[in-house]
mmCIF file of C-alpha atoms in Angstrom:
data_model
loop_
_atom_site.group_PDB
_atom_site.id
_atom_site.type_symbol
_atom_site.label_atom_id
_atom_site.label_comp_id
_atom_site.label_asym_id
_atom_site.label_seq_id
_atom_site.Cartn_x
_atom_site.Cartn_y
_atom_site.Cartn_z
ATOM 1 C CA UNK A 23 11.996 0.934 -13.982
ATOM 2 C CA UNK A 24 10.206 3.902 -14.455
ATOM 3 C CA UNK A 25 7.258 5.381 -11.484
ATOM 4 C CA UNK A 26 4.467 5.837 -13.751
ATOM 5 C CA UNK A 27 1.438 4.607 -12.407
ATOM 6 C CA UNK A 28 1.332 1.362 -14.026
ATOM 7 C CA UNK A 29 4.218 -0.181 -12.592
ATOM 8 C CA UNK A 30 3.232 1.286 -8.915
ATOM 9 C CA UNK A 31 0.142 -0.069 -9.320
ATOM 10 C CA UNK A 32 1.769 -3.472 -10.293
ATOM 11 C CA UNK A 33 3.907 -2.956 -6.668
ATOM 12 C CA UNK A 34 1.192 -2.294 -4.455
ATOM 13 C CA UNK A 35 -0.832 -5.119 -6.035
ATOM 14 C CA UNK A 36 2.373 -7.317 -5.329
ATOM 15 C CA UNK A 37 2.133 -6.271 -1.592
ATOM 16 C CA UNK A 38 -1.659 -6.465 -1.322
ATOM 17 C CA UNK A 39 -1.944 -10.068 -2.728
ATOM 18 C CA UNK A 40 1.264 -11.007 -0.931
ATOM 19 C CA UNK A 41 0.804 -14.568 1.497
ATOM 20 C CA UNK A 42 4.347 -13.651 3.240
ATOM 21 C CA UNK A 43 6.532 -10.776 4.502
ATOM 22 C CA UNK A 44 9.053 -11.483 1.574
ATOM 23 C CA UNK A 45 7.695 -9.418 -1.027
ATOM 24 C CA UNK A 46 7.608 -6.356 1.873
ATOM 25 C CA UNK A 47 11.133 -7.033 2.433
ATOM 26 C CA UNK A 48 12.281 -6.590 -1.531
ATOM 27 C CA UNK A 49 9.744 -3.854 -2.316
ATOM 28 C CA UNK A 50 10.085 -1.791 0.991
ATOM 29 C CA UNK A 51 12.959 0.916 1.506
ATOM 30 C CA UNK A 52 15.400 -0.132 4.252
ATOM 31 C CA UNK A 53 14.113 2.776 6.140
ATOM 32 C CA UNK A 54 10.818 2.402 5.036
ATOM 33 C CA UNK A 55 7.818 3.807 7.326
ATOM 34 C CA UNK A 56 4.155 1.948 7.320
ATOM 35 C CA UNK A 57 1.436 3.632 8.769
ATOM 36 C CA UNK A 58 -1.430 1.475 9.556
ATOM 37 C CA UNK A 59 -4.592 2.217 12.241
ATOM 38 C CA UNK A 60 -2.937 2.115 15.454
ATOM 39 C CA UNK A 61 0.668 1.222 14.459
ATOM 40 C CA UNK A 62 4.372 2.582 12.695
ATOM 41 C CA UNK A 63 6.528 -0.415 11.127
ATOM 42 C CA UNK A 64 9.595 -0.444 10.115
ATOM 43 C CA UNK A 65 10.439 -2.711 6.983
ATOM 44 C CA UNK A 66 11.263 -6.120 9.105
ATOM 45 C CA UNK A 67 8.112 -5.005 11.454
ATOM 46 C CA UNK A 68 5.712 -4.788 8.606
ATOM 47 C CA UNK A 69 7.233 -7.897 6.958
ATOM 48 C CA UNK A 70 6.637 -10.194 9.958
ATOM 49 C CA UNK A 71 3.187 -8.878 10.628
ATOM 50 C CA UNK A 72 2.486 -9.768 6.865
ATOM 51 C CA UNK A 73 4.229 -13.362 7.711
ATOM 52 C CA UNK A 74 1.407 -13.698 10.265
ATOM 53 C CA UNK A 75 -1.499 -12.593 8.222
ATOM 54 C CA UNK A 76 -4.225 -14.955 6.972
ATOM 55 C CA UNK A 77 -3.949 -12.353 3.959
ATOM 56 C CA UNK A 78 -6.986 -11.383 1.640
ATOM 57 C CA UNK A 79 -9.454 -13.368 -0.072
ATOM 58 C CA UNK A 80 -9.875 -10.661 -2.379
ATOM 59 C CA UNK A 81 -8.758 -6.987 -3.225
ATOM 60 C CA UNK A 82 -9.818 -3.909 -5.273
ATOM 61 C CA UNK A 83 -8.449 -0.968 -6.067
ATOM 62 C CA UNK A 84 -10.444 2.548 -7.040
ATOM 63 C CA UNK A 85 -9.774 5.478 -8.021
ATOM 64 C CA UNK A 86 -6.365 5.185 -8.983
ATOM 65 C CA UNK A 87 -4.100 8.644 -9.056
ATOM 66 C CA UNK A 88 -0.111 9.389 -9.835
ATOM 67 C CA UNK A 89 1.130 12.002 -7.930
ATOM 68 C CA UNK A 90 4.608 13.071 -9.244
ATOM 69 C CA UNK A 91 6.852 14.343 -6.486
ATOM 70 C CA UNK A 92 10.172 14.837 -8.866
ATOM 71 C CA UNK A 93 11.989 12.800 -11.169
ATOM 72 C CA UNK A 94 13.041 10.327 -8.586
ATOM 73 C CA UNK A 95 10.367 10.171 -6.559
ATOM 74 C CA UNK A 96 6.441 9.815 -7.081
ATOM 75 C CA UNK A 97 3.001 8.835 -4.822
ATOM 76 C CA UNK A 98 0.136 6.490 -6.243
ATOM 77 C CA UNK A 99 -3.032 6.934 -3.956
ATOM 78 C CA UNK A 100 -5.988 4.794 -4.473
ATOM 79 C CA UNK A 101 -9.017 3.543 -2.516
ATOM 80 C CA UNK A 102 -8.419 -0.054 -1.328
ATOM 81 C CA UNK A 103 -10.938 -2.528 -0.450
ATOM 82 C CA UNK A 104 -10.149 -6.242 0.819
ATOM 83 C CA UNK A 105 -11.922 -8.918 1.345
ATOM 84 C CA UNK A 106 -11.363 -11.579 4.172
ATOM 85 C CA UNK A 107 -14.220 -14.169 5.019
ATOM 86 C CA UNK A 108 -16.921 -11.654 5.740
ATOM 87 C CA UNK A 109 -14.906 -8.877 6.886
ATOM 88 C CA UNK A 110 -14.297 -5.836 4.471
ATOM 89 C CA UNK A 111 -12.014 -3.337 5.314
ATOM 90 C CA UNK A 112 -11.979 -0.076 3.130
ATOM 91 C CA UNK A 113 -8.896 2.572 3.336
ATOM 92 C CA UNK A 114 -7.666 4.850 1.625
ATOM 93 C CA UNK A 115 -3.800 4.731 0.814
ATOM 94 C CA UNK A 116 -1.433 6.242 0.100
ATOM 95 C CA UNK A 117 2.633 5.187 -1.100
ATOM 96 C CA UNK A 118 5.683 6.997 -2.067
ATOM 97 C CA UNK A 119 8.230 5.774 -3.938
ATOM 98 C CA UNK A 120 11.626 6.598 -4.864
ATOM 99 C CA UNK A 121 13.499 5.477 -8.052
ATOM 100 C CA UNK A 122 16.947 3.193 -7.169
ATOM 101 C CA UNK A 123 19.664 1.550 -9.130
ATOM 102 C CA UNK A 124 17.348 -1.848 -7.951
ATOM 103 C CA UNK A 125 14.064 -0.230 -8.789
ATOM 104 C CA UNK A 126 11.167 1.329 -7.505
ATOM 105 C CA UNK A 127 11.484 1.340 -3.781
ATOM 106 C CA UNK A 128 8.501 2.431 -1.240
ATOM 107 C CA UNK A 129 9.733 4.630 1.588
ATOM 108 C CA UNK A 130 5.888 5.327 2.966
ATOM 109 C CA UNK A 131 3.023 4.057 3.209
ATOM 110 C CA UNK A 132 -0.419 5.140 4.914
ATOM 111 C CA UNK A 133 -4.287 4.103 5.336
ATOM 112 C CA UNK A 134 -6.970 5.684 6.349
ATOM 113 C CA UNK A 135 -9.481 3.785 7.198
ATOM 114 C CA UNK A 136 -12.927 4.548 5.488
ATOM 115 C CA UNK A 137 -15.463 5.268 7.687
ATOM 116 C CA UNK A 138 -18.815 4.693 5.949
ATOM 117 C CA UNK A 139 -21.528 6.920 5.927
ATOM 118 C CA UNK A 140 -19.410 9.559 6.487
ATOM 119 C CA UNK A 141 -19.361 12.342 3.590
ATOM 120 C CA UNK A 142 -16.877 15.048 3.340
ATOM 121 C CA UNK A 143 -18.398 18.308 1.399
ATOM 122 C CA UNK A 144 -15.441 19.813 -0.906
#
C-alpha cells in the first residue's frame, strides 16, 4: 500500500472513528510512540486507553497535508476536531508512517491541543 495521503488519511480516520483498542493494535508500529496532552503510550498503552474511551460522536479533519519523509516513510498532519456530547476538543496532529511488507504502519503520533483565541503571526 502506498503513503500517499489518501490512504493515511483513510488510517487515521480508522483510528479516530475507532470504538476499541483493536484497530490501534493492527495500525500502530510495535514500537510505536503516542503523544497525547499529558501522556507517552506505547502501542498496548494507547490501545487500552482507546478500549476505555466513550469514543467520538463526531470527527473532522482540516487542512489536510502529506509530508514525504523518503520512500518508506511519510507524515500526514491535519487539524482534528471531535465531537463528544458537548465537549469539542481541537488539536492539531501529526503521524508518521513507515511502509512494511503488512502495510502502512504508524510509528508516531502527536497533538497539540488548539488553544482558541490564540493567533500565531508567521
Amino acid at each position: 500500500m502506498a503513503l500517499d495521503l489518501t490512504t493515511l488519511l483513510e488510517l487515521e480516520r480508522q483510528l479516530a472513528h475507532a470504538t476499541n483498542g483493536d484497530p490501534y493494535r493492527e495500525i500502530l508500529a510495535p514500537h510505536a510512540r503516542v503523544v497525547v496532552p499529558g501522556f507517552v503510550l506505547d502501542r498496548e498503552n494507547c490501545a487500552m486507553a482507546m478500549d476505555a474511551s466513550p469514543g467520538w460522536d463526531r470527527v473532522d479533519f482540516e487542512n489536510e497535508q502529506l509530508v514525504r519523509i523518503n520512500s518508506d516513510a511519510a507524515a500526514v498532519v491535519y487539524r482534528f476536531t471531535g465531537l463528544r456530547g458537548d465537549d469539542r476538543y481541537i488539536a492539531d496532529m501529526v503521524s508518521c508512517y513507515v511502509d512494511t511488507s503488512e502495510g502502512p504502519r504508524l510509528v508516531t503520533h502527536q497533538h497539540t491541543m488548539h488553544w482558541e483565541g490564540v493567533e500565531l503571526e508567521v
